Coordinates of C-alpha atoms in Angstrom, one line a residue:
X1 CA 0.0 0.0 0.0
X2 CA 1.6 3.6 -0.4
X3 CA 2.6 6.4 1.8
X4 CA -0.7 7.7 3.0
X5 CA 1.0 11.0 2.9
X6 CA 1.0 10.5 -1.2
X7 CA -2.6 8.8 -1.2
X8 CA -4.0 12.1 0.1
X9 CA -1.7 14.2 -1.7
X10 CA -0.6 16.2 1.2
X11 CA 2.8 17.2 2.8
X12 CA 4.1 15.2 5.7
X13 CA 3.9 19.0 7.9
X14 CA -0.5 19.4 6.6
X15 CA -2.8 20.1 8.7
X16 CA -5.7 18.6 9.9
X17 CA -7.9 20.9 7.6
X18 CA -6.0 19.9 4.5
X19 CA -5.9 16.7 5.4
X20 CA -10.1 16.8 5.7
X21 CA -10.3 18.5 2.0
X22 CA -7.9 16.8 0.4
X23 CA -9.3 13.1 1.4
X24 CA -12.5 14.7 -0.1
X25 CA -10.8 15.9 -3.1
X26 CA -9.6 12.2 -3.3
X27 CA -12.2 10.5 -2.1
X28 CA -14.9 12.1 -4.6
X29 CA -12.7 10.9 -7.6
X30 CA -12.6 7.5 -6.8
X31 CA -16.3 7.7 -5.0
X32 CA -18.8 3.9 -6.3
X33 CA -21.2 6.5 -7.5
X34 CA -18.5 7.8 -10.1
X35 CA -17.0 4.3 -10.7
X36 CA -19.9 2.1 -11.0
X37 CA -18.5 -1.2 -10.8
X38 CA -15.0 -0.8 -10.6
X39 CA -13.5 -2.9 -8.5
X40 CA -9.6 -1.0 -8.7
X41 CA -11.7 2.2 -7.8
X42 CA -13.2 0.8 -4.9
X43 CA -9.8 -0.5 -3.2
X44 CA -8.4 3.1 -4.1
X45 CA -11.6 4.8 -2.2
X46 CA -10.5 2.2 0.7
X47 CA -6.9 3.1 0.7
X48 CA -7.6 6.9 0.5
X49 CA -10.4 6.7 3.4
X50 CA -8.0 4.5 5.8
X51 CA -5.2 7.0 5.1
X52 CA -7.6 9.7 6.3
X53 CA -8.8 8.2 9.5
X54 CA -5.1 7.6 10.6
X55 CA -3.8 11.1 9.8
X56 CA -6.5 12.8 11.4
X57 CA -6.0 11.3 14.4
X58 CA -3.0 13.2 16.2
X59 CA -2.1 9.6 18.6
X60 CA -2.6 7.4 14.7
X61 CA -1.0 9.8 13.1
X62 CA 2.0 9.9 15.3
X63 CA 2.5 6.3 15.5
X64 CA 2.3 6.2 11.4
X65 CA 4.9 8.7 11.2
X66 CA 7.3 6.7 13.5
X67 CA 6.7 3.1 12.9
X68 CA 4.9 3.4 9.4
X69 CA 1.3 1.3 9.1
X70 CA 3.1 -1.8 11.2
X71 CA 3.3 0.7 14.2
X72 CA -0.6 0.8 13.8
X73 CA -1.2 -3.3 14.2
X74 CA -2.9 -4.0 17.8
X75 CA -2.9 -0.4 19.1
X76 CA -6.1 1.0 17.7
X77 CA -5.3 1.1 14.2
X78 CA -6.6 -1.6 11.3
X79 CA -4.0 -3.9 11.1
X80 CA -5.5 -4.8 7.7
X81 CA -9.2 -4.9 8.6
X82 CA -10.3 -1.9 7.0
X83 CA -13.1 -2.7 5.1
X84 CA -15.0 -1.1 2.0
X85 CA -17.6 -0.7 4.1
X86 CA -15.9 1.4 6.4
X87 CA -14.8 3.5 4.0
X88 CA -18.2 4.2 2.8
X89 CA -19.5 4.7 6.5
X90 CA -16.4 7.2 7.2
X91 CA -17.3 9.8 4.2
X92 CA -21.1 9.8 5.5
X93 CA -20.0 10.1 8.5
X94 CA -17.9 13.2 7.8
X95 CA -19.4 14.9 3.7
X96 CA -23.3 13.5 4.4
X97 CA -23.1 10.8 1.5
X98 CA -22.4 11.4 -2.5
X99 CA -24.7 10.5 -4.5
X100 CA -27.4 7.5 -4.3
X101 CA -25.7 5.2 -2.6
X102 CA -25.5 7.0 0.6
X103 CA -26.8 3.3 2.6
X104 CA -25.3 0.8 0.3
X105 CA -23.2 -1.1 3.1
X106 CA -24.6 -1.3 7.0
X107 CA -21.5 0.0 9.2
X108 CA -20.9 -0.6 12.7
X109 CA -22.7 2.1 15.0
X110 CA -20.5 2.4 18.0
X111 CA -22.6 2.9 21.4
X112 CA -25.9 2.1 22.6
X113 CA -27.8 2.9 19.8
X114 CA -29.8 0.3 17.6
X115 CA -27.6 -1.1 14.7
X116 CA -29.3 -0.2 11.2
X117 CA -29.8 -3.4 9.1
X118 CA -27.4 -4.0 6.3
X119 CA -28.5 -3.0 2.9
X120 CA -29.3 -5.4 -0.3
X121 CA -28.3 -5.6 -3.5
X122 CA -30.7 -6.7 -6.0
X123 CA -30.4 -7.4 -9.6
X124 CA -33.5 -6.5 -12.0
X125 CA -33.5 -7.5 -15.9
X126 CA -35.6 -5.2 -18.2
X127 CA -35.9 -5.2 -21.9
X128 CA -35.7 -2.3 -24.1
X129 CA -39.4 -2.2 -24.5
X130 CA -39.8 -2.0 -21.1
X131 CA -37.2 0.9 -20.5
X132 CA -39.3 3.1 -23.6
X133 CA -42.6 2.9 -21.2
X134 CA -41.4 2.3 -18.0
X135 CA -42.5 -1.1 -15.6
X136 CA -43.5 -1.9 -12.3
X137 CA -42.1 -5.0 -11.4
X138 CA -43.2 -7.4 -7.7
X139 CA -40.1 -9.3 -7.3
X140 CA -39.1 -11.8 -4.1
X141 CA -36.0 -11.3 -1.7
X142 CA -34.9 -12.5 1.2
X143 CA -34.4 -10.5 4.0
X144 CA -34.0 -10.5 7.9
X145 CA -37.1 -9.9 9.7
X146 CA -38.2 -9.2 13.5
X147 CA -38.3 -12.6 15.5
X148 CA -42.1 -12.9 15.8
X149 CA -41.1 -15.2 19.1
X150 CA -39.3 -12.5 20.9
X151 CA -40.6 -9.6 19.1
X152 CA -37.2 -8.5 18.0
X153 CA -35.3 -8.2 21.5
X154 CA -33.1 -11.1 20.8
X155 CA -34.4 -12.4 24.3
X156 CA -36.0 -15.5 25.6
X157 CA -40.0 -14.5 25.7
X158 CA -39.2 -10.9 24.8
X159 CA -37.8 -9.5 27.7
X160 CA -36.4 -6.4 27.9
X161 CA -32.6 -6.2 27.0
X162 CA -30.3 -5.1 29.6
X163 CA -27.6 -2.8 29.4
X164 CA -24.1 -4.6 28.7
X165 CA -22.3 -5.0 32.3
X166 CA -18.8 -4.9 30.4
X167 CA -19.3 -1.5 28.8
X168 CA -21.9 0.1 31.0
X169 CA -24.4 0.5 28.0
X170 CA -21.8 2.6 25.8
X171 CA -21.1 -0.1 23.2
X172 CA -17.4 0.7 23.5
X173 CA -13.9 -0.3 25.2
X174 CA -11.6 1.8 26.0
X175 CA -8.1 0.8 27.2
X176 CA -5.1 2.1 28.3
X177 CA -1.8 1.2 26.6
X178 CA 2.0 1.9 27.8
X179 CA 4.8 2.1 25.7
X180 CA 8.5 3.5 26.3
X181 CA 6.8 6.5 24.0
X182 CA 3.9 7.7 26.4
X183 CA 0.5 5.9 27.1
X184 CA -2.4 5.8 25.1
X185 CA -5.7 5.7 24.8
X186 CA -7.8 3.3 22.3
X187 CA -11.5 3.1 22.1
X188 CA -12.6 0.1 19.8
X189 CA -16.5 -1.5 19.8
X190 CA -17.0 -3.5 23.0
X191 CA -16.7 -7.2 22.5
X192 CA -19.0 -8.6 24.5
X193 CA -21.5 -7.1 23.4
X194 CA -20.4 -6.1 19.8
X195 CA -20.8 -2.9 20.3
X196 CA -24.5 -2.6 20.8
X197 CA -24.3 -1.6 24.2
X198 CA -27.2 -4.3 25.6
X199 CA -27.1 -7.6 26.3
X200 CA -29.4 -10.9 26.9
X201 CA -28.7 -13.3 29.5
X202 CA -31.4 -15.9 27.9
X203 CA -31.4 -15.9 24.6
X204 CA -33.9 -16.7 22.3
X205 CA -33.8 -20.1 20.7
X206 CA -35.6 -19.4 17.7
X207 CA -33.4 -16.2 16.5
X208 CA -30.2 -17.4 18.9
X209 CA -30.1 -14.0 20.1
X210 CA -30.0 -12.1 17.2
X211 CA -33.7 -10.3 17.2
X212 CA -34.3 -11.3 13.9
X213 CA -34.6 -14.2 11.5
X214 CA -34.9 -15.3 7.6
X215 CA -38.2 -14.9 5.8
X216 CA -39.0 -13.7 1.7
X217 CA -40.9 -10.6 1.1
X218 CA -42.5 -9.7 -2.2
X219 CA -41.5 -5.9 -2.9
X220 CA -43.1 -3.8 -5.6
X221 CA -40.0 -2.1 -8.1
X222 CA -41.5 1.3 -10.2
X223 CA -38.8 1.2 -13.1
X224 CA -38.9 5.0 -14.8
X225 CA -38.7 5.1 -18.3
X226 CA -35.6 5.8 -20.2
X227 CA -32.9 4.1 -17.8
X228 CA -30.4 2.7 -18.7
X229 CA -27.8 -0.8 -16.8
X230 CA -25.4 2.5 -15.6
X231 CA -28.5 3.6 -13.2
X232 CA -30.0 2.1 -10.0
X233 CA -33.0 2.6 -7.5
X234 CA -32.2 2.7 -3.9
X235 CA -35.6 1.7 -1.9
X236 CA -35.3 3.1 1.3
X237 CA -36.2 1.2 4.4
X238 CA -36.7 -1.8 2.7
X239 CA -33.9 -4.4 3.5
X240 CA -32.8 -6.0 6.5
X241 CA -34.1 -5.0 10.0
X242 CA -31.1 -4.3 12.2
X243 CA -29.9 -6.6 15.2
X244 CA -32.4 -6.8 18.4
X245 CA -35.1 -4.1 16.6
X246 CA -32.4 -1.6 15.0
X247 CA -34.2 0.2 11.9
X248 CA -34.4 -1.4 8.0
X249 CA -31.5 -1.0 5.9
X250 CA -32.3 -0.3 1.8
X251 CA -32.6 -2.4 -0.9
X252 CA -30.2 -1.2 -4.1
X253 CA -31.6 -2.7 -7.1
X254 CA -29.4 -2.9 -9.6
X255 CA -30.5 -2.2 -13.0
X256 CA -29.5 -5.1 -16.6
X257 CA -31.0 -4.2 -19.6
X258 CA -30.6 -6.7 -22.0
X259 CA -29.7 -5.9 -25.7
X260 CA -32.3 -6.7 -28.9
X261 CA -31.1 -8.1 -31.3
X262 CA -32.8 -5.6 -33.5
X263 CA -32.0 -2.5 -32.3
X264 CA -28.5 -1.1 -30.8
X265 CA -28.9 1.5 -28.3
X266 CA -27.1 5.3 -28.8
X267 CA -28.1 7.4 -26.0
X268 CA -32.1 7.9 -26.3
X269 CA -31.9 6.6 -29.9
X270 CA -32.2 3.7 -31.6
X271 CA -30.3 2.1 -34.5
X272 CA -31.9 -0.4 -37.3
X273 CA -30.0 -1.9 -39.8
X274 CA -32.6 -2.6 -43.0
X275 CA -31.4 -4.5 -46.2
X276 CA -32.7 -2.9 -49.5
X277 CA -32.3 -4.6 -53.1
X278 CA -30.3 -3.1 -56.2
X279 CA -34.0 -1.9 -57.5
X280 CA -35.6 -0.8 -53.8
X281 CA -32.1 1.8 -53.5
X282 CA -32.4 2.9 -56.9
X283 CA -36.5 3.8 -57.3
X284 CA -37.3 4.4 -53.7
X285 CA -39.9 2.4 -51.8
X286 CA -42.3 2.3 -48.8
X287 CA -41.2 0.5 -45.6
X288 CA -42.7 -1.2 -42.7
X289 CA -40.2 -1.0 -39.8
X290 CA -40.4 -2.6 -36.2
X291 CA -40.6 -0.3 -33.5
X292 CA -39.2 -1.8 -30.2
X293 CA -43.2 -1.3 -28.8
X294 CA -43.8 -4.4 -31.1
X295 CA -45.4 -2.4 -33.7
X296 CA -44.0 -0.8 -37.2
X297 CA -43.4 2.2 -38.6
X298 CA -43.8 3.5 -42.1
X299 CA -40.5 4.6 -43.8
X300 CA -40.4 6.5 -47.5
X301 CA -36.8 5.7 -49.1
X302 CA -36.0 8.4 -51.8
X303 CA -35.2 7.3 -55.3
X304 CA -31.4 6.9 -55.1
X305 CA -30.3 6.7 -51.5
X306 CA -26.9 5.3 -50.9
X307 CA -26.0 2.4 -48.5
X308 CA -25.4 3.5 -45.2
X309 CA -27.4 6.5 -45.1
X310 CA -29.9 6.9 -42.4
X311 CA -33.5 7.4 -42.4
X312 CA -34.5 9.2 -38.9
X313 CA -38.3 8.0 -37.3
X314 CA -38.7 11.0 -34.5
X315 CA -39.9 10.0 -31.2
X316 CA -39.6 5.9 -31.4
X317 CA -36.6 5.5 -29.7
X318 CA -36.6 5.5 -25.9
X319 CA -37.5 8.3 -23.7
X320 CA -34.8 10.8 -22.0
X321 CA -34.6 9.4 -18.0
X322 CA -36.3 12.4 -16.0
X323 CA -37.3 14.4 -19.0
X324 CA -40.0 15.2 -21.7
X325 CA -38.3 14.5 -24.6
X326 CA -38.1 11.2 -27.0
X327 CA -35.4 9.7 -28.8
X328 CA -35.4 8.6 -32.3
X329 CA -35.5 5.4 -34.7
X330 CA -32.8 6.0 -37.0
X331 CA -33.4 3.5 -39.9
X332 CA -29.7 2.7 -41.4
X333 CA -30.2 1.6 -45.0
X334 CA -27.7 -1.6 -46.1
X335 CA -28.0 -2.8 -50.7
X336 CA -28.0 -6.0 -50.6
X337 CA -26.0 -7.0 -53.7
X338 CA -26.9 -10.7 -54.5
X339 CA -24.3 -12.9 -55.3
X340 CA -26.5 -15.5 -57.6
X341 CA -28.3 -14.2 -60.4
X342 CA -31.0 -15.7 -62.5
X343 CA -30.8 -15.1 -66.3
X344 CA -33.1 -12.6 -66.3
X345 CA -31.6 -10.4 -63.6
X346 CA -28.2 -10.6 -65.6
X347 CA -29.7 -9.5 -68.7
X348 CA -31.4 -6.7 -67.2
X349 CA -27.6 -5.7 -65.4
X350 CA -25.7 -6.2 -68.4
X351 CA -28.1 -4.1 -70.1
X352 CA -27.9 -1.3 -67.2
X353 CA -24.0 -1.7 -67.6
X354 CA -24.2 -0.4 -71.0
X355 CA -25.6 2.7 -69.9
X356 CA -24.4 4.1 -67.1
X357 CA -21.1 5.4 -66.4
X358 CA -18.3 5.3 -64.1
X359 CA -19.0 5.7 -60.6
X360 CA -17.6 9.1 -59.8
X361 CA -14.7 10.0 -57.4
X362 CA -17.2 12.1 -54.9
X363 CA -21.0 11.6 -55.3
X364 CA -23.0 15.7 -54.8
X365 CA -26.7 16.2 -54.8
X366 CA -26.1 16.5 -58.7
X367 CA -24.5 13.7 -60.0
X368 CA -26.8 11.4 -57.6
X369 CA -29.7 12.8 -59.3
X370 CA -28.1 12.7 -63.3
X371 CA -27.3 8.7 -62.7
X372 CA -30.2 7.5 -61.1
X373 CA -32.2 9.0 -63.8
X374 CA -30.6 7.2 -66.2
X375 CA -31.2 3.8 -64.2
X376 CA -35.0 4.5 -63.9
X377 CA -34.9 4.8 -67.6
X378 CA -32.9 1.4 -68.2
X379 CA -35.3 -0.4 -65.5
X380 CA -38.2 1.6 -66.2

């Protein structure tokens, strides 16, 4: 792991304040809600965070700067138990959240008060017909409930939880530590109790303790139109209850939109490939085209168009997340040039060969119009 000095990109003399807005600085750039899935960003927000809570501490900080990360190991620091969840649970703590993910790991809550469950992650498949008018979905999940046989106190017939005798109720242990340096002071969750600051002395057999148990709940997911697999909805107060009646976590559903093998997505647009024939690209025709609604749409070709050009269909492609307007169907024209001919269709191109001339270096408006004159004459 680097210098955590260099992580935060501060001098080795900053002060605390610089210290605070750099590690936002930091922290903001490699933030989950600007990094969606990366896992390298996530270790870097880790690494950043852990290198924060040490230098802001004066006691961390001065053990860091004499012994390096080893002088942290058993004395308060992390000894390599920093977790991503931490992380996450230090910038609340400190900047209020970024973003929507604000709840998207349970952290530890030191003292008495009730622990918050952990949130969920949920994965939610959509089509691209469903993202143009938006969905409602029910969909099943397991999650930690209240023990209906001690109503969520952990304890043997629902008694009332006591506070923990090895913490006095605080949910913490502090403890005094000597060194030929000076002595110190480290506070750390209480381990009897884990730092809730209550404890049962009869537990309950059905939820051993915990308050809560296993059960599946069917939850109702309102899916705007016009998202997309980089977005997600976070439902609040909808996961796991926390340990011995502490309040729901979320649920973070995660959304997958799976691709159609019709249509390719560009933004709020949509992209159709369509074949024409020699004949079609050369007189023009009428087109039915499949809108992703599973209907069509009627596309005029002009007399002449060239392969790759694009037709646009405004306001059937998907519409814009949040907003009013609609994206388009842009209808990309591909000749089809076959490679067997039948006698007739050879005569007919040996007769058009006759006529026409040499394709020119750079097609304008002009020339287009000139050749494929000539052709409707030949085929006419």
């Amino acid at each position: 792991m680097a210098d955590y000095y260099e992580l935060l990109r501060v001098p080795r003399d900053a002060g605390g304040e610089e210290i605070k807005k750099a590690y936002r600085k930091v922290a903001l750039e490699y933030h989950p809600d600007r990094n969606a899935g990366s896992a390298e960003a996530e270790e870097r927000f880790k690494e950043v965070t852990e290198a924060y809570e040490v230098l802001r501490d004066p006691q961390k900080r001065a053990r860091y700067d004499r012994y390096g990360k080893e002088g942290l190991r058993g004395r308060g620091g992390f000894g390599g138990g920093f977790e991503f969840s931490d992380a996450l649970e230090v910038f609340m703590r400190d900047f209020g959240g970024f973003g929507g993910l604000e709840s998207l790991f349970g952290g530890r809550r030191a003292g008495a008060r009730p622990r918050r469950g952990k949130s969920l992650r949920l994965r939610l498949p959509l089509t691209l017909r469903e993202v143009r008018t938006g969905v409602s979905k029910k969909v099943r999940v397991a999650v930690l409930e209240s023990c209906d046989s001690c109503g969520g106190t952990g304890a043997k017939g629902g008694a009332r939880a006591l506070p923990c005798a090895a913490c006095g109720g605080s949910g913490e242990e502090r403890r005094v530590e000597r060194s030929v340096f000076g002595q110190f002071v480290s506070v750390a969750p209480c381990r009897s109790c884990r730092g809730e600051g209550t404890a049962t002395a009869d537990r309950c057999p059905k939820c051993h303790g915990e308050g809560r148990i296993r059960a599946d709940r069917r939850i109702l997911v309102n899916v705007p139109a016009g998202v997309s697999s980089d977005n997600y909805l976070t439902l609040r107060g909808e996961g796991n209850v926390g340990p011995r009646g502490g309040p729901r976590g979320d649920i973070v559903v995660l959304l997958e939109v799976a691709g159609d093998e019709r249509f390719t997505r560009d933004g709020d647009d949509l992209v159709l490939e369509v074949p024409l024939t020699f004949g079609q690209a050369a007189l023009g025709t009428r087109l039915e085209v499949p809108t992703v609604e599973g209907g069509t749409a009627r596309v005029d070709v002009p007399a002449g168009v060239q392969s790759g050009e694009v037709i646009r269909v405004k306001g059937e492609g998907l519409p814009e997340l949040n907003g009013h307007r609609r994206g388009d169907l842009l209808v990309r024209l591909a000749v089809w040039v076959p490679d067997r001919l039948t006698s007739d269709q050879e005569a007919v191109i040996r007769k058009l060969r006759e006529v026409e001339d040499s394709a020119p270096e750079r097609i304008d408006d002009g020339e287009r119009r000139g050749f494929w004159s000539r052709v409707k004459e030949v085929l006419g």
